[in-house]
PDB file of C-alpha atoms and ligand atoms in Angstrom:
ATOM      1  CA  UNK A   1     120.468  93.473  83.552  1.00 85.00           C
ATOM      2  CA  UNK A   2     118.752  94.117  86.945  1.00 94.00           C
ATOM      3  CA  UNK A   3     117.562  91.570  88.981  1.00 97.00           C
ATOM      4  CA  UNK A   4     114.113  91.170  89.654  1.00 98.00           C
ATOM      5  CA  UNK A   5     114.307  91.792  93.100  1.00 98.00           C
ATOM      6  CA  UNK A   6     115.870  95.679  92.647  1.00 98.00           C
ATOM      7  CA  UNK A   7     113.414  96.006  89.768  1.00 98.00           C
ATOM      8  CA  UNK A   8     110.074  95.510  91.955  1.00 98.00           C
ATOM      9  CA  UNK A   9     111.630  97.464  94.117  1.00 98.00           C
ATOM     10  CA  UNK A  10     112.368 101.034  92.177  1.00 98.00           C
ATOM     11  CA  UNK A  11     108.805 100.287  90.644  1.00 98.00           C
ATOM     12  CA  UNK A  12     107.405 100.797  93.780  1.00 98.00           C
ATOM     13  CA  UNK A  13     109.705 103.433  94.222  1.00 98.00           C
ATOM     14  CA  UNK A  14     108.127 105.245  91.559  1.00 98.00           C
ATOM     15  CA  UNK A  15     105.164 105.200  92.906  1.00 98.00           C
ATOM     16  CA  UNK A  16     106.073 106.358  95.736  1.00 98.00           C
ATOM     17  CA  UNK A  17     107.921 109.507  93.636  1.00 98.00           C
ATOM     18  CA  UNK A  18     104.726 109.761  91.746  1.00 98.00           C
ATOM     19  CA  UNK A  19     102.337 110.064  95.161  1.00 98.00           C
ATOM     20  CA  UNK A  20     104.584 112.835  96.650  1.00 98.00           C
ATOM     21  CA  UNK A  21     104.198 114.592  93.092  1.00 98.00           C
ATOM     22  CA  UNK A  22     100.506 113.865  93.814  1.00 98.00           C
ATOM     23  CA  UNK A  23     100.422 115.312  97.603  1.00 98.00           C
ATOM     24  CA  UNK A  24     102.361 118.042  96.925  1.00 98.00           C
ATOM     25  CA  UNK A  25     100.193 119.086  94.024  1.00 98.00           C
ATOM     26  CA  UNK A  26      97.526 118.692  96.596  1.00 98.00           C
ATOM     27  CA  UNK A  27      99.056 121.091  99.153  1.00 98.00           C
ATOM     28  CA  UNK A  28      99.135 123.412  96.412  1.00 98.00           C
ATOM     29  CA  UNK A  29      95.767 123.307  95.989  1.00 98.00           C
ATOM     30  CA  UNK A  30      95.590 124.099  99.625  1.00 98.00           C
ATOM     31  CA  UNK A  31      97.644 126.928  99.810  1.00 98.00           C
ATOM     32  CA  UNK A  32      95.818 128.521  96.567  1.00 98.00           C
ATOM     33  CA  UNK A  33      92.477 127.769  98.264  1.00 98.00           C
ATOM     34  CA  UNK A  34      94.081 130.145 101.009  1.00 97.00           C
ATOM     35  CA  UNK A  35      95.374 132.670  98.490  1.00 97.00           C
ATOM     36  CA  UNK A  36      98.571 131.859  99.764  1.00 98.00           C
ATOM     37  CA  UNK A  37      99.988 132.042  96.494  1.00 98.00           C
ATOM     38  CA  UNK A  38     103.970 132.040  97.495  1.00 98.00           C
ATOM     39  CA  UNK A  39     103.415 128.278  99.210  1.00 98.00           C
ATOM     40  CA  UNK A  40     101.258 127.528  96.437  1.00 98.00           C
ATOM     41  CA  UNK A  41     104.053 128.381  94.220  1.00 98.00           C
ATOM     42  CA  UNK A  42     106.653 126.304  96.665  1.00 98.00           C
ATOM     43  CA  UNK A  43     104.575 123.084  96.233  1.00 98.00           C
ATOM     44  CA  UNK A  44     104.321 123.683  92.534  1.00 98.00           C
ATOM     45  CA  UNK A  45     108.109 123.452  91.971  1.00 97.00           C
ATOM     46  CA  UNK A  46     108.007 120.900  94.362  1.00 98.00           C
ATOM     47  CA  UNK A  47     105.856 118.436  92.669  1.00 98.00           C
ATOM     48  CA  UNK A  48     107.668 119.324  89.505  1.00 98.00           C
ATOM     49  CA  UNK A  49     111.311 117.965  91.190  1.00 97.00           C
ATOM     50  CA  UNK A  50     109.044 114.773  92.230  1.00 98.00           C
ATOM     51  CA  UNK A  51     108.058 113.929  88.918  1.00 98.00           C
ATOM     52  CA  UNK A  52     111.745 114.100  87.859  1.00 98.00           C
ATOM     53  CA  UNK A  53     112.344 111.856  90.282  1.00 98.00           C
ATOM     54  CA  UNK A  54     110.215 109.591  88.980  1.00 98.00           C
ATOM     55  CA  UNK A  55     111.208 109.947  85.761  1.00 98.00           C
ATOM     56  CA  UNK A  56     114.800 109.234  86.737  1.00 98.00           C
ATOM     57  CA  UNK A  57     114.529 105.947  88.126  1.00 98.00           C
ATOM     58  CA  UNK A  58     111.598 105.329  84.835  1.00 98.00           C
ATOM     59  CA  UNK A  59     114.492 105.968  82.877  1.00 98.00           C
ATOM     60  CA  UNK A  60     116.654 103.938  84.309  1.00 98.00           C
ATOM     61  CA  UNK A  61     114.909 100.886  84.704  1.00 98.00           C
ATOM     62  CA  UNK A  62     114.406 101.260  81.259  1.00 97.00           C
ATOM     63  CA  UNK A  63     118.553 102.286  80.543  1.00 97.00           C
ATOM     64  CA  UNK A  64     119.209  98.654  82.338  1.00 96.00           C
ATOM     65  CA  UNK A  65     116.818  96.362  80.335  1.00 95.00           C
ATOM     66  CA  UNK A  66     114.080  96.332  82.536  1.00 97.00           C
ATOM     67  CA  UNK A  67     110.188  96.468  82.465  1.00 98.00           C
ATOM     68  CA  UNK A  68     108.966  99.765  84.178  1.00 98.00           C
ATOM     69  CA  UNK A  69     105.482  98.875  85.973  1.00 98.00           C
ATOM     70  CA  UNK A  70     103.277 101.655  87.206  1.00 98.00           C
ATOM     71  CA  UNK A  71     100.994 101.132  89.868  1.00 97.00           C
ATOM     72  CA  UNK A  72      97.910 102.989  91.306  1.00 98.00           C
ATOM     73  CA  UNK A  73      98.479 106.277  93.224  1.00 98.00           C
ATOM     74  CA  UNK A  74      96.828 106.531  96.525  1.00 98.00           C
ATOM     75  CA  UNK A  75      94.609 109.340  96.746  1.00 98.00           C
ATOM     76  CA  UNK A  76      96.901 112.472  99.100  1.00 98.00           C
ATOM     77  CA  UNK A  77      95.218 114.241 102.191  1.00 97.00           C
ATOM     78  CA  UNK A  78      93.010 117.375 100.385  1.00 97.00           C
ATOM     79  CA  UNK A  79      93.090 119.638 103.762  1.00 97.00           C
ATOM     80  CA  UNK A  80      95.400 120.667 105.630  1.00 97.00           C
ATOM     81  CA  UNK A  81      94.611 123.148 108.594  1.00 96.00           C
ATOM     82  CA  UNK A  82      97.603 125.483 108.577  1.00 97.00           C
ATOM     83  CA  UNK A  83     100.485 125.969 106.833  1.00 97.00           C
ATOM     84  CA  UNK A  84     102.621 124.790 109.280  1.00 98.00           C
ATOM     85  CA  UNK A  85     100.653 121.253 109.265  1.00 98.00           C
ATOM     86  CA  UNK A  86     101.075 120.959 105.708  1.00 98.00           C
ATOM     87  CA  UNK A  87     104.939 121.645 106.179  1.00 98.00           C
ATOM     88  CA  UNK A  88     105.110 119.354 109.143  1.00 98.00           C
ATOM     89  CA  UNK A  89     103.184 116.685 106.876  1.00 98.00           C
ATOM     90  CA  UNK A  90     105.698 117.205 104.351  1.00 98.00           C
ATOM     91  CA  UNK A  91     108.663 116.981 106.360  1.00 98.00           C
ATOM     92  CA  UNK A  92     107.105 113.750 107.718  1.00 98.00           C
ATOM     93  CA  UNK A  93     106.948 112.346 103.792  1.00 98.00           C
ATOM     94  CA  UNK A  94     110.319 113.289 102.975  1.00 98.00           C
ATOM     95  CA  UNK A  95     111.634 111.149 106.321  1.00 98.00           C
ATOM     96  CA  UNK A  96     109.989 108.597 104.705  1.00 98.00           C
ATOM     97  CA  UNK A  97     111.059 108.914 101.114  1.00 98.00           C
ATOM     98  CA  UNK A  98     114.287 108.784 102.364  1.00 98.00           C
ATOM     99  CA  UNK A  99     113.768 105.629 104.837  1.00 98.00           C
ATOM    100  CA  UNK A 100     112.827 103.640 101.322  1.00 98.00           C
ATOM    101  CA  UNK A 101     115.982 104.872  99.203  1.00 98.00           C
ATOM    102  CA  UNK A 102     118.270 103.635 101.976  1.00 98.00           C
ATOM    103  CA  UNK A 103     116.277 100.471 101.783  1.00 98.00           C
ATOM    104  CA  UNK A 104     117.111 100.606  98.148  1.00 98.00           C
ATOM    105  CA  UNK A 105     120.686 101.275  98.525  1.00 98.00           C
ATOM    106  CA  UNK A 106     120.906  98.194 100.816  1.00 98.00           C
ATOM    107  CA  UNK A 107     119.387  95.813  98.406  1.00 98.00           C
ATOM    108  CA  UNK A 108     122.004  97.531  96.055  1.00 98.00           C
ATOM    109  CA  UNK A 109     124.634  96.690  98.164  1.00 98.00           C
ATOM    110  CA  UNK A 110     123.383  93.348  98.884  1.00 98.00           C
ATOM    111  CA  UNK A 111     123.366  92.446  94.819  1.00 97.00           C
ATOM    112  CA  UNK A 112     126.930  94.197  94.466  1.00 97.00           C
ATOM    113  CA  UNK A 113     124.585  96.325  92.114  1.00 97.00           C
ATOM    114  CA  UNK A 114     127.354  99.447  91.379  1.00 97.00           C
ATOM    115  CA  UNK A 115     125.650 100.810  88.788  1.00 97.00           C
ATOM    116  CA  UNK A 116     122.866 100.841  90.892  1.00 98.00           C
ATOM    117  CA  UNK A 117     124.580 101.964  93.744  1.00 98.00           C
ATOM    118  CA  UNK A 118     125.786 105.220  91.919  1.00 97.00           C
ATOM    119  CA  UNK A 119     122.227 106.263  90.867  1.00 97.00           C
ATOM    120  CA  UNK A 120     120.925 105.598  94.694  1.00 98.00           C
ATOM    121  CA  UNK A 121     123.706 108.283  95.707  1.00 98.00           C
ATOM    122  CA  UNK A 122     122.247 110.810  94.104  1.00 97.00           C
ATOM    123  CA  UNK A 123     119.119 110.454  95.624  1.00 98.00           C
ATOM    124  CA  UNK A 124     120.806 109.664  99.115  1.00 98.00           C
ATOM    125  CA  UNK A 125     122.112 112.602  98.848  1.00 97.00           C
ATOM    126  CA  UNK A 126     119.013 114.445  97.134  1.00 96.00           C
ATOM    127  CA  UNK A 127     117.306 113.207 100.457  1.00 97.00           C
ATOM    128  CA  UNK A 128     119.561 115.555 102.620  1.00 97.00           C
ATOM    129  CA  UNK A 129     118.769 118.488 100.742  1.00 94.00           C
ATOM    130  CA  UNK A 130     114.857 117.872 100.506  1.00 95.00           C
ATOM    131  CA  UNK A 131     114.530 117.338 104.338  1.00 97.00           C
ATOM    132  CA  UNK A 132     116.772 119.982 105.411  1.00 97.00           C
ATOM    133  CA  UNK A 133     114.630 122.489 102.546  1.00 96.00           C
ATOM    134  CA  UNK A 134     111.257 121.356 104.434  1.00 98.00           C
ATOM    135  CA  UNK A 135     112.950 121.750 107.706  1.00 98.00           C
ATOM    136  CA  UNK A 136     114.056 124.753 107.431  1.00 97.00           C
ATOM    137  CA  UNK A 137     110.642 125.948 106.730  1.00 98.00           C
ATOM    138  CA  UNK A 138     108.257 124.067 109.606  1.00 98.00           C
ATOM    139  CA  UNK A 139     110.927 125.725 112.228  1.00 98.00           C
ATOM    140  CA  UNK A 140     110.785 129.557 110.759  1.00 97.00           C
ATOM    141  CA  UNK A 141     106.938 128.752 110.902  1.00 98.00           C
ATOM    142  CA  UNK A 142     106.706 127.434 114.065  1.00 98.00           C
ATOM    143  CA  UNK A 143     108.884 130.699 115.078  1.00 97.00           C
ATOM    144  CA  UNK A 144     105.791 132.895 113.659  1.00 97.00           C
ATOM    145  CA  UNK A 145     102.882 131.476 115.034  1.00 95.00           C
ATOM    146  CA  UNK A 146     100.184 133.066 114.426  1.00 90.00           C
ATOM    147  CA  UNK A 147     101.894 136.296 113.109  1.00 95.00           C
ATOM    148  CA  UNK A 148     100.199 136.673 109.844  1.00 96.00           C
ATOM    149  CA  UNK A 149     102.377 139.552 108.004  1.00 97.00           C
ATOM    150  CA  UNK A 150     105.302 137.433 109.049  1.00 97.00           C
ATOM    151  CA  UNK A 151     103.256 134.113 107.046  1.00 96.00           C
ATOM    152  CA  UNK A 152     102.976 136.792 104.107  1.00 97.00           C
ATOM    153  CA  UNK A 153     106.494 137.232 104.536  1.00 97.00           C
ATOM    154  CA  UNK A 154     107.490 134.035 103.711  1.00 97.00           C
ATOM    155  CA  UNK A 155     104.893 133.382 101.290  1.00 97.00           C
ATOM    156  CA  UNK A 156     106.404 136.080  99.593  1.00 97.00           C
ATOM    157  CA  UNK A 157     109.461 134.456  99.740  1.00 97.00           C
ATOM    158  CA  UNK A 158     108.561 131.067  98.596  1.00 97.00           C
ATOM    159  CA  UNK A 159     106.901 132.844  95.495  1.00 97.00           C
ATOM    160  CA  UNK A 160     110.687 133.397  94.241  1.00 96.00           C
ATOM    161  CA  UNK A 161     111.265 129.234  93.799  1.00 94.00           C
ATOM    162  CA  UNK A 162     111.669 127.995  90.616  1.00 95.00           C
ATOM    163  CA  UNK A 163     112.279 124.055  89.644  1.00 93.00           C
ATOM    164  CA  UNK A 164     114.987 123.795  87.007  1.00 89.00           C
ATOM    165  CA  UNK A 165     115.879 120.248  86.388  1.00 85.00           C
ATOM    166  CA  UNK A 166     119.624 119.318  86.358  1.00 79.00           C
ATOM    167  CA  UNK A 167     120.943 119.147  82.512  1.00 71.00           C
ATOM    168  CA  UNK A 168     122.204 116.109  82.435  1.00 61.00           C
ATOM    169  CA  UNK A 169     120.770 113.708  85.178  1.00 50.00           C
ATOM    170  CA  UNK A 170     123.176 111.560  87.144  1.00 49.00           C
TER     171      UNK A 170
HETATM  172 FE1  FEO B   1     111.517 112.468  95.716  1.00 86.51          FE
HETATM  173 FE2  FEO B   1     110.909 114.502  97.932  1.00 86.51          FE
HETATM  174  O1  FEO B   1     111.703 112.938  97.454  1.00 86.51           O
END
């Protein structure tokens, strides 16, 4: 069983999973308003990998006896200037995201929680690859500028990203 203490804790992890799902959504919206369609199609994907990470700690919460307890979703930013803001915005979240699953891993540790511990990897190390996926980003568009057929460029790239959700999750 999980204590109490890790289970308030994941719930409001959820939420926060569940807000990023909501602010990226709402850069896509952005982007489409910009017919930026590439971006648009980023954030899409994007959103979809948040929502499976909500549903992964849903799931187990659920897997370890526990009470899932959803809360209210703050309502995201709806504008955001450029697409380097929205990037930079992003990349800001993800530091964040990944502040609160080391604070989860701690509390894990702290409980001698393995089973906990082992599901808290994954997204440790999910972390690494969604900040260095934003970063990468927010520095080729700060190399660009203002050069739009180099933003076209990599909208046209972005349009190739496609969320495929790991078979069996960790
Ligand atoms: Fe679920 Fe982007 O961290």
């Amino acid at each position: 069983m999980i204590s109490q203490k890790l289970q308030d804790a994941i719930n409001a992890q959820i939420n926060r999973e569940l807000y990023s799902e909501y602010l990226y959504i709402s850069m896509q919206a952005w982007f489409a308003s910009q017919n930026l369609d590439g971006f648009a199609n980023w954030m899409d994907a994007q959103g979809k990998e948040e929502r499976f990470h909500a549903m992964k700690f849903f799931n187990y919460i659920i897997e370890r006896g526990g009470k899932v307890e959803l809360k209210a979703i703050a309502q995201p930013t709806v504008d955001f200037q450029t697409p380097l803001n929205a990037f930079q915005a992003s990349l800001e979240h993800e530091q964040f995201v990944t502040r609160s699953i080391n604070d989860l891993m701690d509390i894990a540790i702290e409980e001698k929680d393995h089973a906990s511990k082992g599901v808290l990897q994954w997204f440790v190390d999910e972390q690494v690859e969604e900040e260095a996926s934003v970063d990468k980003i927010v520095n080729r568009l700060k190399m660009v500028g203002d050069n739009a057929h180099a933003v076209f460029m990599i909208d046209a790239e972005l349009a190739q990203r496609v969320f495929t959700p790991p078979v069996a999750p960790a």
